[in-house]
Amino acid sequence: MITAEELKKIVELAKTVPEEFRQKCFELLLNYALQTLPPITTPSSPTHPPQAPIAAPKHKHYVIPMDVKAFLSQYGIDETLLWKFFLIEGTEIRPIYHLKTTKKAKAQIHLALLLAMQTAISTGQFQVDIEMLRNQCNEHKCYDRANFMKNLKGNETLFKSVEPDQPLFLSPDGKSALADLLEEMKG
């Protein structure tokens, strides 16, 4: 729970950013304040001595985007599962998962879903850049040059559209497949 004084500080701080960013800034600051217990204190505020947190969150400086929280909630996935597959430090996000499949086509789709999750963790958008996917497929040794786009188009229900040089945005079916994949991988 935050105090009225702390809420006022958040509002004042949000007012210092350009108009188009104020709402998002306010939401992020409020979300951060609500996630970090005890309430935020400042050195110039002697009436609120520092207190030990009840339970320090594992990633206290990282705020999961609302769309990712909604996704996790919709599919009943525990937020801690993200930390099993992604290492998050400050604003950097690195995958730490291992693909279990050896079939190139299936691995390509799994990578597309996981890269969309990685992008969503940082931006809130469940999308993957096709070139990024191509590069990751090369790194994971599952790139099939002749069938790369054909495989994506064969799984087009997972994406809102499949066009060369356009990002792949997950469709509702794609988000469902991602949820299934995360559950399968947590094994």
PDB file of C-alpha atoms in Angstrom:
ATOM      1  CA  MET A   1       0.000   0.000   0.000  1.00  0.00           C
ATOM      2  CA  ILE A   2       1.356   3.416  -0.859  1.00  0.00           C
ATOM      3  CA  THR A   3       0.632   6.608   1.008  1.00  0.00           C
ATOM      4  CA  ALA A   4      -1.098   9.685  -0.378  1.00  0.00           C
ATOM      5  CA  GLU A   5       2.231  11.521  -0.137  1.00  0.00           C
ATOM      6  CA  GLU A   6       3.977   8.885  -2.238  1.00  0.00           C
ATOM      7  CA  LEU A   7       1.158   8.904  -4.796  1.00  0.00           C
ATOM      8  CA  LYS A   8       1.517  12.677  -5.025  1.00  0.00           C
ATOM      9  CA  LYS A   9       5.264  12.248  -5.693  1.00  0.00           C
ATOM     10  CA  ILE A  10       4.479   9.787  -8.481  1.00  0.00           C
ATOM     11  CA  VAL A  11       1.984  12.187 -10.060  1.00  0.00           C
ATOM     12  CA  GLU A  12       4.473  15.062  -9.837  1.00  0.00           C
ATOM     13  CA  LEU A  13       7.242  12.968 -11.371  1.00  0.00           C
ATOM     14  CA  ALA A  14       4.958  11.815 -14.206  1.00  0.00           C
ATOM     15  CA  LYS A  15       4.156  15.464 -14.965  1.00  0.00           C
ATOM     16  CA  THR A  16       7.828  16.080 -15.773  1.00  0.00           C
ATOM     17  CA  VAL A  17       7.788  13.911 -18.915  1.00  0.00           C
ATOM     18  CA  PRO A  18       6.320  14.916 -22.300  1.00  0.00           C
ATOM     19  CA  GLU A  19       2.518  14.706 -22.502  1.00  0.00           C
ATOM     20  CA  GLU A  20       2.400  11.646 -24.756  1.00  0.00           C
ATOM     21  CA  PHE A  21       4.406   9.620 -22.200  1.00  0.00           C
ATOM     22  CA  ARG A  22       2.728  10.787 -18.973  1.00  0.00           C
ATOM     23  CA  GLN A  23       0.091   8.084 -18.713  1.00  0.00           C
ATOM     24  CA  LYS A  24       2.595   5.272 -19.328  1.00  0.00           C
ATOM     25  CA  CYS A  25       5.115   6.874 -16.968  1.00  0.00           C
ATOM     26  CA  PHE A  26       2.494   7.145 -14.244  1.00  0.00           C
ATOM     27  CA  GLU A  27       1.439   3.505 -14.732  1.00  0.00           C
ATOM     28  CA  LEU A  28       5.030   2.260 -14.578  1.00  0.00           C
ATOM     29  CA  LEU A  29       5.892   4.294 -11.490  1.00  0.00           C
ATOM     30  CA  LEU A  30       2.710   3.272  -9.713  1.00  0.00           C
ATOM     31  CA  ASN A  31       3.218  -0.365 -10.654  1.00  0.00           C
ATOM     32  CA  TYR A  32       6.798  -0.198  -9.377  1.00  0.00           C
ATOM     33  CA  ALA A  33       5.693   1.428  -6.118  1.00  0.00           C
ATOM     34  CA  LEU A  34       3.042  -1.218  -5.584  1.00  0.00           C
ATOM     35  CA  GLN A  35       5.470  -4.061  -6.306  1.00  0.00           C
ATOM     36  CA  THR A  36       8.250  -2.835  -4.042  1.00  0.00           C
ATOM     37  CA  LEU A  37       7.176  -3.051  -0.462  1.00  0.00           C
ATOM     38  CA  PRO A  38       7.615  -1.164   1.833  1.00  0.00           C
ATOM     39  CA  PRO A  39       6.514   2.180   0.340  1.00  0.00           C
ATOM     40  CA  ILE A  40       9.110   4.364  -1.341  1.00  0.00           C
ATOM     41  CA  THR A  41      10.879   6.671   1.097  1.00  0.00           C
ATOM     42  CA  THR A  42      13.234   9.546   0.456  1.00  0.00           C
ATOM     43  CA  PRO A  43      16.154  10.779   2.562  1.00  0.00           C
ATOM     44  CA  SER A  44      14.351  14.120   3.004  1.00  0.00           C
ATOM     45  CA  SER A  45      11.390  12.333   4.596  1.00  0.00           C
ATOM     46  CA  PRO A  46      12.388  11.576   8.217  1.00  0.00           C
ATOM     47  CA  THR A  47       8.798  10.683   9.159  1.00  0.00           C
ATOM     48  CA  HIS A  48       9.135   7.477   7.132  1.00  0.00           C
ATOM     49  CA  PRO A  49      12.204   5.569   8.354  1.00  0.00           C
ATOM     50  CA  PRO A  50      13.453   2.810   6.045  1.00  0.00           C
ATOM     51  CA  GLN A  51      11.884  -0.585   6.700  1.00  0.00           C
ATOM     52  CA  ALA A  52      12.945  -4.053   5.681  1.00  0.00           C
ATOM     53  CA  PRO A  53      10.854  -5.417   2.823  1.00  0.00           C
ATOM     54  CA  ILE A  54       8.440  -8.188   3.708  1.00  0.00           C
ATOM     55  CA  ALA A  55       9.555 -10.241   0.709  1.00  0.00           C
ATOM     56  CA  ALA A  56      11.964  -8.783  -1.812  1.00  0.00           C
ATOM     57  CA  PRO A  57      10.834  -9.629  -5.326  1.00  0.00           C
ATOM     58  CA  LYS A  58      13.378 -11.596  -7.345  1.00  0.00           C
ATOM     59  CA  HIS A  59      13.409  -8.993 -10.124  1.00  0.00           C
ATOM     60  CA  LYS A  60      12.450  -5.867  -8.225  1.00  0.00           C
ATOM     61  CA  HIS A  61      13.767  -3.440 -10.845  1.00  0.00           C
ATOM     62  CA  TYR A  62      11.894  -5.036 -13.719  1.00  0.00           C
ATOM     63  CA  VAL A  63       8.227  -4.368 -14.389  1.00  0.00           C
ATOM     64  CA  ILE A  64       6.501  -6.948 -16.551  1.00  0.00           C
ATOM     65  CA  PRO A  65       4.425  -5.236 -19.263  1.00  0.00           C
ATOM     66  CA  MET A  66       0.671  -5.357 -18.726  1.00  0.00           C
ATOM     67  CA  ASP A  67       0.058  -7.387 -21.906  1.00  0.00           C
ATOM     68  CA  VAL A  68       2.487 -10.047 -20.688  1.00  0.00           C
ATOM     69  CA  LYS A  69       0.785 -10.116 -17.285  1.00  0.00           C
ATOM     70  CA  ALA A  70      -2.564 -10.502 -19.042  1.00  0.00           C
ATOM     71  CA  PHE A  71      -1.157 -13.350 -21.154  1.00  0.00           C
ATOM     72  CA  LEU A  72       0.208 -15.137 -18.080  1.00  0.00           C
ATOM     73  CA  SER A  73      -3.081 -14.684 -16.246  1.00  0.00           C
ATOM     74  CA  GLN A  74      -5.207 -15.786 -19.205  1.00  0.00           C
ATOM     75  CA  TYR A  75      -3.319 -19.070 -19.541  1.00  0.00           C
ATOM     76  CA  GLY A  76      -2.740 -19.664 -15.829  1.00  0.00           C
ATOM     77  CA  ILE A  77       1.041 -19.423 -16.114  1.00  0.00           C
ATOM     78  CA  ASP A  78       3.016 -18.471 -13.016  1.00  0.00           C
ATOM     79  CA  GLU A  79       5.167 -15.374 -13.554  1.00  0.00           C
ATOM     80  CA  THR A  80       8.185 -17.177 -12.084  1.00  0.00           C
ATOM     81  CA  LEU A  81       8.204 -19.422 -15.155  1.00  0.00           C
ATOM     82  CA  LEU A  82       9.571 -16.474 -17.167  1.00  0.00           C
ATOM     83  CA  TRP A  83      12.704 -16.432 -15.018  1.00  0.00           C
ATOM     84  CA  LYS A  84      13.265 -20.113 -15.860  1.00  0.00           C
ATOM     85  CA  PHE A  85      13.563 -19.303 -19.579  1.00  0.00           C
ATOM     86  CA  PHE A  86      14.873 -15.724 -19.603  1.00  0.00           C
ATOM     87  CA  LEU A  87      17.601 -13.958 -17.663  1.00  0.00           C
ATOM     88  CA  ILE A  88      16.613 -10.362 -16.999  1.00  0.00           C
ATOM     89  CA  GLU A  89      19.059  -7.764 -15.696  1.00  0.00           C
ATOM     90  CA  GLY A  90      17.982  -4.140 -15.792  1.00  0.00           C
ATOM     91  CA  THR A  91      16.646  -3.662 -19.317  1.00  0.00           C
ATOM     92  CA  GLU A  92      18.528  -6.590 -20.855  1.00  0.00           C
ATOM     93  CA  ILE A  93      16.784  -9.873 -21.567  1.00  0.00           C
ATOM     94  CA  ARG A  94      18.611 -13.027 -22.590  1.00  0.00           C
ATOM     95  CA  PRO A  95      17.132 -16.420 -23.392  1.00  0.00           C
ATOM     96  CA  ILE A  96      18.395 -19.324 -21.259  1.00  0.00           C
ATOM     97  CA  TYR A  97      16.148 -22.046 -22.659  1.00  0.00           C
ATOM     98  CA  HIS A  98      17.110 -25.100 -24.685  1.00  0.00           C
ATOM     99  CA  LEU A  99      14.996 -26.339 -27.555  1.00  0.00           C
ATOM    100  CA  LYS A 100      14.094 -29.991 -27.078  1.00  0.00           C
ATOM    101  CA  THR A 101      12.983 -30.780 -30.605  1.00  0.00           C
ATOM    102  CA  THR A 102      15.408 -31.895 -33.303  1.00  0.00           C
ATOM    103  CA  LYS A 103      13.006 -31.360 -36.207  1.00  0.00           C
ATOM    104  CA  LYS A 104      13.973 -28.163 -37.997  1.00  0.00           C
ATOM    105  CA  ALA A 105      10.428 -27.079 -38.879  1.00  0.00           C
ATOM    106  CA  LYS A 106       9.159 -27.576 -35.328  1.00  0.00           C
ATOM    107  CA  ALA A 107      12.247 -25.897 -33.824  1.00  0.00           C
ATOM    108  CA  GLN A 108      11.725 -22.898 -36.128  1.00  0.00           C
ATOM    109  CA  ILE A 109       8.160 -22.434 -34.896  1.00  0.00           C
ATOM    110  CA  HIS A 110       9.220 -22.909 -31.265  1.00  0.00           C
ATOM    111  CA  LEU A 111      11.886 -20.240 -31.744  1.00  0.00           C
ATOM    112  CA  ALA A 112       9.350 -17.880 -33.323  1.00  0.00           C
ATOM    113  CA  LEU A 113       7.056 -18.292 -30.311  1.00  0.00           C
ATOM    114  CA  LEU A 114       9.857 -17.912 -27.752  1.00  0.00           C
ATOM    115  CA  LEU A 115      11.332 -14.885 -29.513  1.00  0.00           C
ATOM    116  CA  ALA A 116       7.872 -13.301 -29.537  1.00  0.00           C
ATOM    117  CA  MET A 117       7.750 -13.897 -25.772  1.00  0.00           C
ATOM    118  CA  GLN A 118      11.195 -12.322 -25.378  1.00  0.00           C
ATOM    119  CA  THR A 119      10.081  -9.257 -27.344  1.00  0.00           C
ATOM    120  CA  ALA A 120       6.874  -9.055 -25.312  1.00  0.00           C
ATOM    121  CA  ILE A 121       8.851  -9.086 -22.063  1.00  0.00           C
ATOM    122  CA  SER A 122      10.748  -6.003 -23.204  1.00  0.00           C
ATOM    123  CA  THR A 123       8.124  -4.145 -25.255  1.00  0.00           C
ATOM    124  CA  GLY A 124       4.736  -5.672 -24.436  1.00  0.00           C
ATOM    125  CA  GLN A 125       4.273  -6.713 -28.088  1.00  0.00           C
ATOM    126  CA  PHE A 126       4.112 -10.425 -28.930  1.00  0.00           C
ATOM    127  CA  GLN A 127       6.064 -10.174 -32.149  1.00  0.00           C
ATOM    128  CA  VAL A 128       9.272 -11.362 -33.745  1.00  0.00           C
ATOM    129  CA  ASP A 129      11.293  -9.862 -36.551  1.00  0.00           C
ATOM    130  CA  ILE A 130      11.722 -12.358 -39.398  1.00  0.00           C
ATOM    131  CA  GLU A 131      15.453 -11.590 -39.766  1.00  0.00           C
ATOM    132  CA  MET A 132      15.960 -12.066 -36.032  1.00  0.00           C
ATOM    133  CA  LEU A 133      14.141 -15.404 -36.300  1.00  0.00           C
ATOM    134  CA  ARG A 134      16.270 -16.398 -39.302  1.00  0.00           C
ATOM    135  CA  ASN A 135      19.483 -15.553 -37.378  1.00  0.00           C
ATOM    136  CA  GLN A 136      18.347 -17.477 -34.301  1.00  0.00           C
ATOM    137  CA  CYS A 137      17.432 -20.469 -36.458  1.00  0.00           C
ATOM    138  CA  ASN A 138      20.981 -20.356 -37.857  1.00  0.00           C
ATOM    139  CA  GLU A 139      22.430 -20.232 -34.332  1.00  0.00           C
ATOM    140  CA  HIS A 140      20.247 -23.150 -33.190  1.00  0.00           C
ATOM    141  CA  LYS A 141      21.115 -25.087 -36.372  1.00  0.00           C
ATOM    142  CA  CYS A 142      17.484 -25.392 -37.421  1.00  0.00           C
ATOM    143  CA  TYR A 143      17.536 -23.018 -40.387  1.00  0.00           C
ATOM    144  CA  ASP A 144      16.167 -24.563 -43.567  1.00  0.00           C
ATOM    145  CA  ARG A 145      16.716 -21.939 -46.233  1.00  0.00           C
ATOM    146  CA  ALA A 146      14.506 -23.626 -48.813  1.00  0.00           C
ATOM    147  CA  ASN A 147      11.551 -24.078 -46.452  1.00  0.00           C
ATOM    148  CA  PHE A 148      11.896 -21.195 -43.976  1.00  0.00           C
ATOM    149  CA  MET A 149       9.019 -19.023 -45.284  1.00  0.00           C
ATOM    150  CA  LYS A 150       7.023 -22.075 -46.371  1.00  0.00           C
ATOM    151  CA  ASN A 151       7.118 -23.382 -42.798  1.00  0.00           C
ATOM    152  CA  LEU A 152       5.926 -20.026 -41.427  1.00  0.00           C
ATOM    153  CA  LYS A 153       3.093 -19.874 -43.971  1.00  0.00           C
ATOM    154  CA  GLY A 154       2.200 -23.488 -43.119  1.00  0.00           C
ATOM    155  CA  ASN A 155       1.682 -22.327 -39.539  1.00  0.00           C
ATOM    156  CA  GLU A 156       0.027 -19.026 -40.441  1.00  0.00           C
ATOM    157  CA  THR A 157      -2.772 -19.491 -37.898  1.00  0.00           C
ATOM    158  CA  LEU A 158      -0.164 -18.758 -35.222  1.00  0.00           C
ATOM    159  CA  PHE A 159       0.489 -15.306 -36.682  1.00  0.00           C
ATOM    160  CA  LYS A 160      -1.709 -12.385 -37.683  1.00  0.00           C
ATOM    161  CA  SER A 161       0.029 -12.402 -41.069  1.00  0.00           C
ATOM    162  CA  VAL A 162       3.126 -13.890 -42.659  1.00  0.00           C
ATOM    163  CA  GLU A 163       4.777 -11.463 -45.051  1.00  0.00           C
ATOM    164  CA  PRO A 164       8.459 -11.248 -45.971  1.00  0.00           C
ATOM    165  CA  ASP A 165      10.204  -8.293 -44.309  1.00  0.00           C
ATOM    166  CA  GLN A 166       7.301  -7.779 -41.869  1.00  0.00           C
ATOM    167  CA  PRO A 167       7.337  -8.694 -38.170  1.00  0.00           C
ATOM    168  CA  LEU A 168       5.329 -11.737 -37.135  1.00  0.00           C
ATOM    169  CA  PHE A 169       2.673 -10.823 -34.575  1.00  0.00           C
ATOM    170  CA  LEU A 170       1.231 -13.711 -32.606  1.00  0.00           C
ATOM    171  CA  SER A 171      -2.454 -14.373 -33.174  1.00  0.00           C
ATOM    172  CA  PRO A 172      -4.682 -15.711 -30.366  1.00  0.00           C
ATOM    173  CA  ASP A 173      -3.827 -19.218 -31.627  1.00  0.00           C
ATOM    174  CA  GLY A 174      -0.138 -18.281 -31.508  1.00  0.00           C
ATOM    175  CA  LYS A 175      -0.424 -17.107 -27.901  1.00  0.00           C
ATOM    176  CA  SER A 176      -2.184 -20.347 -27.021  1.00  0.00           C
ATOM    177  CA  ALA A 177       0.603 -22.330 -28.717  1.00  0.00           C
ATOM    178  CA  LEU A 178       3.175 -20.259 -26.804  1.00  0.00           C
ATOM    179  CA  ALA A 179       1.432 -21.022 -23.506  1.00  0.00           C
ATOM    180  CA  ASP A 180       1.410 -24.736 -24.371  1.00  0.00           C
ATOM    181  CA  LEU A 181       5.101 -24.594 -25.300  1.00  0.00           C
ATOM    182  CA  LEU A 182       6.057 -22.870 -22.030  1.00  0.00           C
ATOM    183  CA  GLU A 183       4.137 -25.502 -20.064  1.00  0.00           C
ATOM    184  CA  GLU A 184       5.774 -28.282 -22.066  1.00  0.00           C
ATOM    185  CA  MET A 185       9.267 -26.838 -21.571  1.00  0.00           C
ATOM    186  CA  LYS A 186       8.939 -26.338 -17.821  1.00  0.00           C
ATOM    187  CA  GLY A 187       8.714 -30.118 -17.565  1.00  0.00           C
TER     188      GLY A 187
END
